mmCIF file of C-alpha atoms in Angstrom:
data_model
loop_
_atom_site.group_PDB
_atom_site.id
_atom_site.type_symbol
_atom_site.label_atom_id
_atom_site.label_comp_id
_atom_site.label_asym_id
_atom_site.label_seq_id
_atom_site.Cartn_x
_atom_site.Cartn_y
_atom_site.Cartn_z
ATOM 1 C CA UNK A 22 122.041 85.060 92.386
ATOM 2 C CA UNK A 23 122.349 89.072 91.810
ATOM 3 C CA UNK A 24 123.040 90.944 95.188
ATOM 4 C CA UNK A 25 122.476 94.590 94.902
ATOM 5 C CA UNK A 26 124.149 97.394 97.419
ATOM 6 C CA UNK A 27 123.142 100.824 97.567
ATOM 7 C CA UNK A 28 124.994 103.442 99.189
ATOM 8 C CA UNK A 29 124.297 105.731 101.492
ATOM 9 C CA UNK A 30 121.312 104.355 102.736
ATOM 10 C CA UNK A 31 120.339 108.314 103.583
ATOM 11 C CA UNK A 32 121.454 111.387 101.754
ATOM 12 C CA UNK A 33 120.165 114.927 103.294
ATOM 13 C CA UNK A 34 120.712 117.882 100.791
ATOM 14 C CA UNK A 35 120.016 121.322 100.062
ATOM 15 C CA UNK A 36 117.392 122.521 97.522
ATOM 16 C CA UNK A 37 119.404 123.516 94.422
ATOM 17 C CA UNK A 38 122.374 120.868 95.282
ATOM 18 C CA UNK A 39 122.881 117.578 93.265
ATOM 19 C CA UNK A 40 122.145 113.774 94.716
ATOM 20 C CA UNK A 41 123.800 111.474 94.105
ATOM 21 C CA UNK A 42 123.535 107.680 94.932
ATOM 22 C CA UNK A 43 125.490 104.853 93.846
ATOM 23 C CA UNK A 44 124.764 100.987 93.781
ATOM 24 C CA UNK A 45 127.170 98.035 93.482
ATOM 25 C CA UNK A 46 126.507 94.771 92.022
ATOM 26 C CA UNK A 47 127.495 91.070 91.674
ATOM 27 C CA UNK A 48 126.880 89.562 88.486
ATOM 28 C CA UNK A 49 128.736 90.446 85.904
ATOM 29 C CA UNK A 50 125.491 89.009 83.153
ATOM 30 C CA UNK A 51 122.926 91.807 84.588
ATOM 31 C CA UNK A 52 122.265 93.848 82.131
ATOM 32 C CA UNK A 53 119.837 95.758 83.097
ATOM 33 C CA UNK A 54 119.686 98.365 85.223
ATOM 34 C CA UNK A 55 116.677 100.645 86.648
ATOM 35 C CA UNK A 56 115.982 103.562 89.230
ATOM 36 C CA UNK A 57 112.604 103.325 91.212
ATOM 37 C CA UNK A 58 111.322 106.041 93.121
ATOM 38 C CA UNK A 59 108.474 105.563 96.001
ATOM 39 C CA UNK A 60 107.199 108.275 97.833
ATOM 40 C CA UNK A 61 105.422 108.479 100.897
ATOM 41 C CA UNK A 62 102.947 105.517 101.431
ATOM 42 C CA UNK A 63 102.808 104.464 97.275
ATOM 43 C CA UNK A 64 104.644 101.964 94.987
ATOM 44 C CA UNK A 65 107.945 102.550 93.385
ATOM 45 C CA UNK A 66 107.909 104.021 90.270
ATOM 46 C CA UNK A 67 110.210 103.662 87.467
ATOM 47 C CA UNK A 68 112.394 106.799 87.152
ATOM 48 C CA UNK A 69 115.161 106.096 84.703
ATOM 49 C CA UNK A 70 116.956 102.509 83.300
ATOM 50 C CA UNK A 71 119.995 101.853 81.373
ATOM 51 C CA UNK A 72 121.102 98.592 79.433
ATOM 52 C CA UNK A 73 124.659 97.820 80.126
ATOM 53 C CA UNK A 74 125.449 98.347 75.727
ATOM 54 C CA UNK A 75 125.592 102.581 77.481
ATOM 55 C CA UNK A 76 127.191 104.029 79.973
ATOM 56 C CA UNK A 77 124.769 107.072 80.701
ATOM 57 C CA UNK A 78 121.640 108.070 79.821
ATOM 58 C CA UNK A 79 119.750 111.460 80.896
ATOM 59 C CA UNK A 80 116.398 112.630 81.515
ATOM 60 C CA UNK A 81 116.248 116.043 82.431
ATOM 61 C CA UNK A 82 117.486 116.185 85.552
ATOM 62 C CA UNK A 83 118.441 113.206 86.121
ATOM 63 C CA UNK A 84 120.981 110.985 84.854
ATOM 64 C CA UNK A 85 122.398 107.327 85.368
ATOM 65 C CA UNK A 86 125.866 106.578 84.791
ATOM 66 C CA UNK A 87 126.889 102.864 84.317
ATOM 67 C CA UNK A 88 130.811 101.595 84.989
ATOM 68 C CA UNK A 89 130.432 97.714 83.848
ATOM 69 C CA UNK A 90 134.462 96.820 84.720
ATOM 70 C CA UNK A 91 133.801 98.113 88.644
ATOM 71 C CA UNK A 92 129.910 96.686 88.408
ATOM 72 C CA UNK A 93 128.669 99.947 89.513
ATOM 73 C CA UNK A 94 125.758 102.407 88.257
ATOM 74 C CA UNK A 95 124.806 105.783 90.030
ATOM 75 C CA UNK A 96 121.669 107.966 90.154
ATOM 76 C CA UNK A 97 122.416 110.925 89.710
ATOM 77 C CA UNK A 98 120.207 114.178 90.662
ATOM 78 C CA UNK A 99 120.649 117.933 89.621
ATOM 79 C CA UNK A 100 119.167 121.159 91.047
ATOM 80 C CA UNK A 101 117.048 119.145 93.780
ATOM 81 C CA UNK A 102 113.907 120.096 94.655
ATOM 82 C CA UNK A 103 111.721 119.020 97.677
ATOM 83 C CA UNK A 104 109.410 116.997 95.104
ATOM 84 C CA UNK A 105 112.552 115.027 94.960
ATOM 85 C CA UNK A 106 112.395 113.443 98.357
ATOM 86 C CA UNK A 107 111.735 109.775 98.083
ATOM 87 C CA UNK A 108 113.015 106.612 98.782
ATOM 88 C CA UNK A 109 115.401 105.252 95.414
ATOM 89 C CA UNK A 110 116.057 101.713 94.662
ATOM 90 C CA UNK A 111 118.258 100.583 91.657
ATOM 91 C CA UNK A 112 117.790 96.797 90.908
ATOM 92 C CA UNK A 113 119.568 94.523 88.327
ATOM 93 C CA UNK A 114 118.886 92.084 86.333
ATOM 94 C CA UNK A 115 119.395 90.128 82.991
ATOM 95 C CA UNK A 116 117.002 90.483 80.340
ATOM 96 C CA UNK A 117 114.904 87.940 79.373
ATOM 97 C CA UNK A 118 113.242 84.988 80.739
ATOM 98 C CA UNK A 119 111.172 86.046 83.866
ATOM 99 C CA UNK A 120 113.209 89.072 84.236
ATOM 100 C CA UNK A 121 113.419 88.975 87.921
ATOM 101 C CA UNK A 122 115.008 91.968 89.322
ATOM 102 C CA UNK A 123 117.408 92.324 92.548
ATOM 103 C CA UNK A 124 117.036 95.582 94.721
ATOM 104 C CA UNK A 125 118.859 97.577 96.642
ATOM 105 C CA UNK A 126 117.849 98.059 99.673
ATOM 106 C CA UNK A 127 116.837 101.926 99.291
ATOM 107 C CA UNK A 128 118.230 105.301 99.836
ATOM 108 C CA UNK A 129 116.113 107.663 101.609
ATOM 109 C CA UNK A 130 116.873 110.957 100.069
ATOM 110 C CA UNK A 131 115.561 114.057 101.944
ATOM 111 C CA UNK A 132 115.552 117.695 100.204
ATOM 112 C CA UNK A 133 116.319 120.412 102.631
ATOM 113 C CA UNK A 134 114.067 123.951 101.484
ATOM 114 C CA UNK B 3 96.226 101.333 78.995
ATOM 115 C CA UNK B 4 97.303 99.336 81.593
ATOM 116 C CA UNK B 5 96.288 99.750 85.446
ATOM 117 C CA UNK B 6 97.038 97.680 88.643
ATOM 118 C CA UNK B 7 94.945 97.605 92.054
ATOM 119 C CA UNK B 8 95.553 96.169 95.036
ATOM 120 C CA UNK B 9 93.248 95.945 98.517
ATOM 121 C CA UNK B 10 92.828 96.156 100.844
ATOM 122 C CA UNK B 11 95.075 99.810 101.188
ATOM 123 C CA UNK B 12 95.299 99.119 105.204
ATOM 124 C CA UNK B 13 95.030 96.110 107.204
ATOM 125 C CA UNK B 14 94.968 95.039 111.291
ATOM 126 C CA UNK B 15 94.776 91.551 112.070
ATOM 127 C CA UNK B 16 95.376 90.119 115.102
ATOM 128 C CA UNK B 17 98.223 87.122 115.425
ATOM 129 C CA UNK B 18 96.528 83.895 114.064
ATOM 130 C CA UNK B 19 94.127 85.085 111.776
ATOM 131 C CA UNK B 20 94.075 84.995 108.303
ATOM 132 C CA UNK B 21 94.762 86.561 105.590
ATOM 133 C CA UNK B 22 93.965 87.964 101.765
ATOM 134 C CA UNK B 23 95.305 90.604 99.482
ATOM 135 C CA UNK B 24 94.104 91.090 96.337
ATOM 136 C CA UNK B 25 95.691 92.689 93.081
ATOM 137 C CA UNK B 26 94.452 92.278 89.633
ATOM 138 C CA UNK B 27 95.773 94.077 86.632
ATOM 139 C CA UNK B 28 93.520 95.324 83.515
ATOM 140 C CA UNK B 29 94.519 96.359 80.195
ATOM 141 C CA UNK B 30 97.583 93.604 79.558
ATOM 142 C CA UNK B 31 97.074 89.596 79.227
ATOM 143 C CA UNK B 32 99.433 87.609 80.509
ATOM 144 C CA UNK B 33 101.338 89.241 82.978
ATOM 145 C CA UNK B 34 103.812 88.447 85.320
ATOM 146 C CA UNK B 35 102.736 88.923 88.590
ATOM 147 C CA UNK B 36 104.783 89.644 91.402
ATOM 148 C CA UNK B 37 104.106 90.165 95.385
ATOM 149 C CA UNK B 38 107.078 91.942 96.957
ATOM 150 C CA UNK B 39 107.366 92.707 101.281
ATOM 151 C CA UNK B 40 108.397 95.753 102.166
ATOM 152 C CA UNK B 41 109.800 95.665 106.122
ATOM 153 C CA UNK B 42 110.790 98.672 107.923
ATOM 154 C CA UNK B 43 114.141 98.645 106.338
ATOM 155 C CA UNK B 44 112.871 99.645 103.365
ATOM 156 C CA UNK B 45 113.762 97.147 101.368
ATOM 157 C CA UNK B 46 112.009 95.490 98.447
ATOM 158 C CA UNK B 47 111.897 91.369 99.392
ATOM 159 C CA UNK B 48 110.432 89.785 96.684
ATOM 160 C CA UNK B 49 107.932 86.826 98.346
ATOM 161 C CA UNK B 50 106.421 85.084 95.076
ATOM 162 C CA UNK B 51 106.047 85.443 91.008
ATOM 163 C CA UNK B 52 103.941 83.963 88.516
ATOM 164 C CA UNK B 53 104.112 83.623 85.130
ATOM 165 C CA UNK B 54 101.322 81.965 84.275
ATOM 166 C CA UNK B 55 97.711 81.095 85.610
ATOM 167 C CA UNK B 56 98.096 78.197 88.548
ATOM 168 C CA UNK B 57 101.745 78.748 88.136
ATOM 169 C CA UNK B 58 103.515 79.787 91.628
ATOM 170 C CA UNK B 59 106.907 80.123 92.698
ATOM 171 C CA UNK B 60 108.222 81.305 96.010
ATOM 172 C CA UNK B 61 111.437 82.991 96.955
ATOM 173 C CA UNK B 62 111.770 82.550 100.470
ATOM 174 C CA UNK B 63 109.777 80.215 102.960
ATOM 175 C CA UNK B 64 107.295 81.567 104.687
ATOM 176 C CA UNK B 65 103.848 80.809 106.220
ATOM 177 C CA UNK B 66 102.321 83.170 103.633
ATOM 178 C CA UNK B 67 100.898 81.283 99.996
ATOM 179 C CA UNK B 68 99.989 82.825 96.820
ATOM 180 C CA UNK B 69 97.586 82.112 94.107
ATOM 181 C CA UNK B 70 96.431 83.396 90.578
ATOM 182 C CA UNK B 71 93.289 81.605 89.665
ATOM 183 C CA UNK B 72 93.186 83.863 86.951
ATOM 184 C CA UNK B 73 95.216 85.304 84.365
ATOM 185 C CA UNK B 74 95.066 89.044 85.657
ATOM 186 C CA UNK B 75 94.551 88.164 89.333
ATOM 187 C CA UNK B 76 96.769 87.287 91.921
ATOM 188 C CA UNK B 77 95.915 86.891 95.853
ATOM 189 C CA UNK B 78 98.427 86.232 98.619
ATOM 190 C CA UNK B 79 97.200 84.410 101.911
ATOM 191 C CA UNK B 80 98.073 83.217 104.854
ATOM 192 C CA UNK B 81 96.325 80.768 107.398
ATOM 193 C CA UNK B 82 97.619 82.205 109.945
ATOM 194 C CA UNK B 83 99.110 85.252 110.599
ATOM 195 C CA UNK B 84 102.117 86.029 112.947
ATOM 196 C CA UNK B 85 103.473 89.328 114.009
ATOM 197 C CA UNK B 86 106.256 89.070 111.867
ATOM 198 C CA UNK B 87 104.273 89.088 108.648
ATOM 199 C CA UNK B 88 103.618 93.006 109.571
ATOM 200 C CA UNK B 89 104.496 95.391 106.263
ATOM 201 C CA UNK B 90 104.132 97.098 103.605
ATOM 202 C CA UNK B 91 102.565 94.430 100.580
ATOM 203 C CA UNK B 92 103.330 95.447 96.832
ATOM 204 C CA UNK B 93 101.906 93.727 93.701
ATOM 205 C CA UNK B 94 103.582 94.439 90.554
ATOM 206 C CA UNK B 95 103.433 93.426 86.878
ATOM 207 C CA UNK B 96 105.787 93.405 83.898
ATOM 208 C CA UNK B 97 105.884 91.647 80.564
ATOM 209 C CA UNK B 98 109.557 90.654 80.722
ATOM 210 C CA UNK B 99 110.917 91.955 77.718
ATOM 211 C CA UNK B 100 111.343 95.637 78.987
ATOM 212 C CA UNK B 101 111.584 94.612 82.301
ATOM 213 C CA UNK B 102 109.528 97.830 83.979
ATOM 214 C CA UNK B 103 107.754 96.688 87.001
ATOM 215 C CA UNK B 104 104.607 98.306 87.628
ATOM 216 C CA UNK B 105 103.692 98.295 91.100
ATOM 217 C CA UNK B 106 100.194 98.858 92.633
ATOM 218 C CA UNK B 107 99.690 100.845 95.490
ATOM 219 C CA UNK B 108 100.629 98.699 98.048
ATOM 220 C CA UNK B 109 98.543 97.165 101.394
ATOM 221 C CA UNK B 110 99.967 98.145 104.630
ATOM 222 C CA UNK B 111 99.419 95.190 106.813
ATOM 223 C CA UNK B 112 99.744 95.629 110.764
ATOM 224 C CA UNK B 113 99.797 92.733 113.430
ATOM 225 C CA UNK B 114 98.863 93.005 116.847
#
């Protein structure tokens, strides 16, 4: 099945600086490929997801770039601000059927005032 | 539009006692229904899914069972509990075309 990495499993940075987190995967059929963010004590939220016929897609200040030859996709997080610190997972799947998606085991990203 | 709830929000059992979590989902028919662990690594284990009423399947073994006697509801349980079986419990729902989990809240289960 899928495996999903997700590197670096913490990433401290200053207000104002970008994030940026990248996640490897195995199966060259995923095609699917979404950012969850969870804060403190809730359930992940979707963020931002890109189909593998892109190779970024952007959302104000955030942005998810998508490299299907090296089967990797990256978060990617400008001007950070402390509403920004979370826990991310990126998961992949292939679309269709019952869809199940593969996670990353989560990057704790902590925004420094 | 479409809402999930899960409870109990907090949980402390003692070893060998059982267990229920709720979720049920309003606004959708036919979900999938989903009941993901999350340990202190922070990961995202996913435990069961069902894609259909009375229809179960489990990813990993376990001496935790779930069940969905009806369409929007889904309960996991366990007979007995061990220490071990201490986390954070998510229910989520998607339709499977989009592929957007929704997750509830989650039920933090401790125990001692």
């Amino acid at each position: 099945g899928e495996n999903v990495e997700q590197h670096p499993s913490t990433l401290s940075v200053q207000e104002g600086d970008s994030a940026v987190i990248k996640c490897t995967y195995s199966d060259s059929a995923s095609n699917y490929f979404p950012w969850y963010k969870q804060e403190l004590g809730k359930g992940p939220q979707l963020i931002i997801d890109i189909r593998s016929n892109v190779g970024e897609k952007k959302d104000q200040r955030i942005a998810v770039t998508l490299n299907k030859t090296a089967k990797h996709f990256s978060l990617h997080i400008t001007e950070t601000q402390p509403e920004d610190s979370a826990v991310y997972f990126c998961a992949a799947s292939k679309e269709g059927g019952n869809n199940r998606l593969a996670f990353g085991k989560g990057n704790q990203v902590v925004v420094i005032p | 539009s479409q809402t999930i709830h899960q409870w109990p929000a907090t949980l402390v059992q003692p070893v060998g006692s059982p267990l229920s979590l709720e979720c049920t989902v309003e606004g959708t028919s036919n979900p999938n229904l989903y009941w993901y662990r999350q340990a202190a690594g922070r990961g995202l284990q996913l435990l069961f899914y069902s894609v259909g009423i009375g229809q179960i399947s489990s990813e990993v073994p376990q001496n935790l069972s779930a069940s969905r006697p009806q369409d929007r509801q889904f309960i996991l349980s366990s007979k007995k509990l061990l220490l071990s079986d201490s986390g954070f419990y998510l229910c989520a729902w998607n339709r499977g075309v989009t592929g957007e989990l929704f997750f509830g809240e989650g039920s933090r289960l401790t125990v001692l």
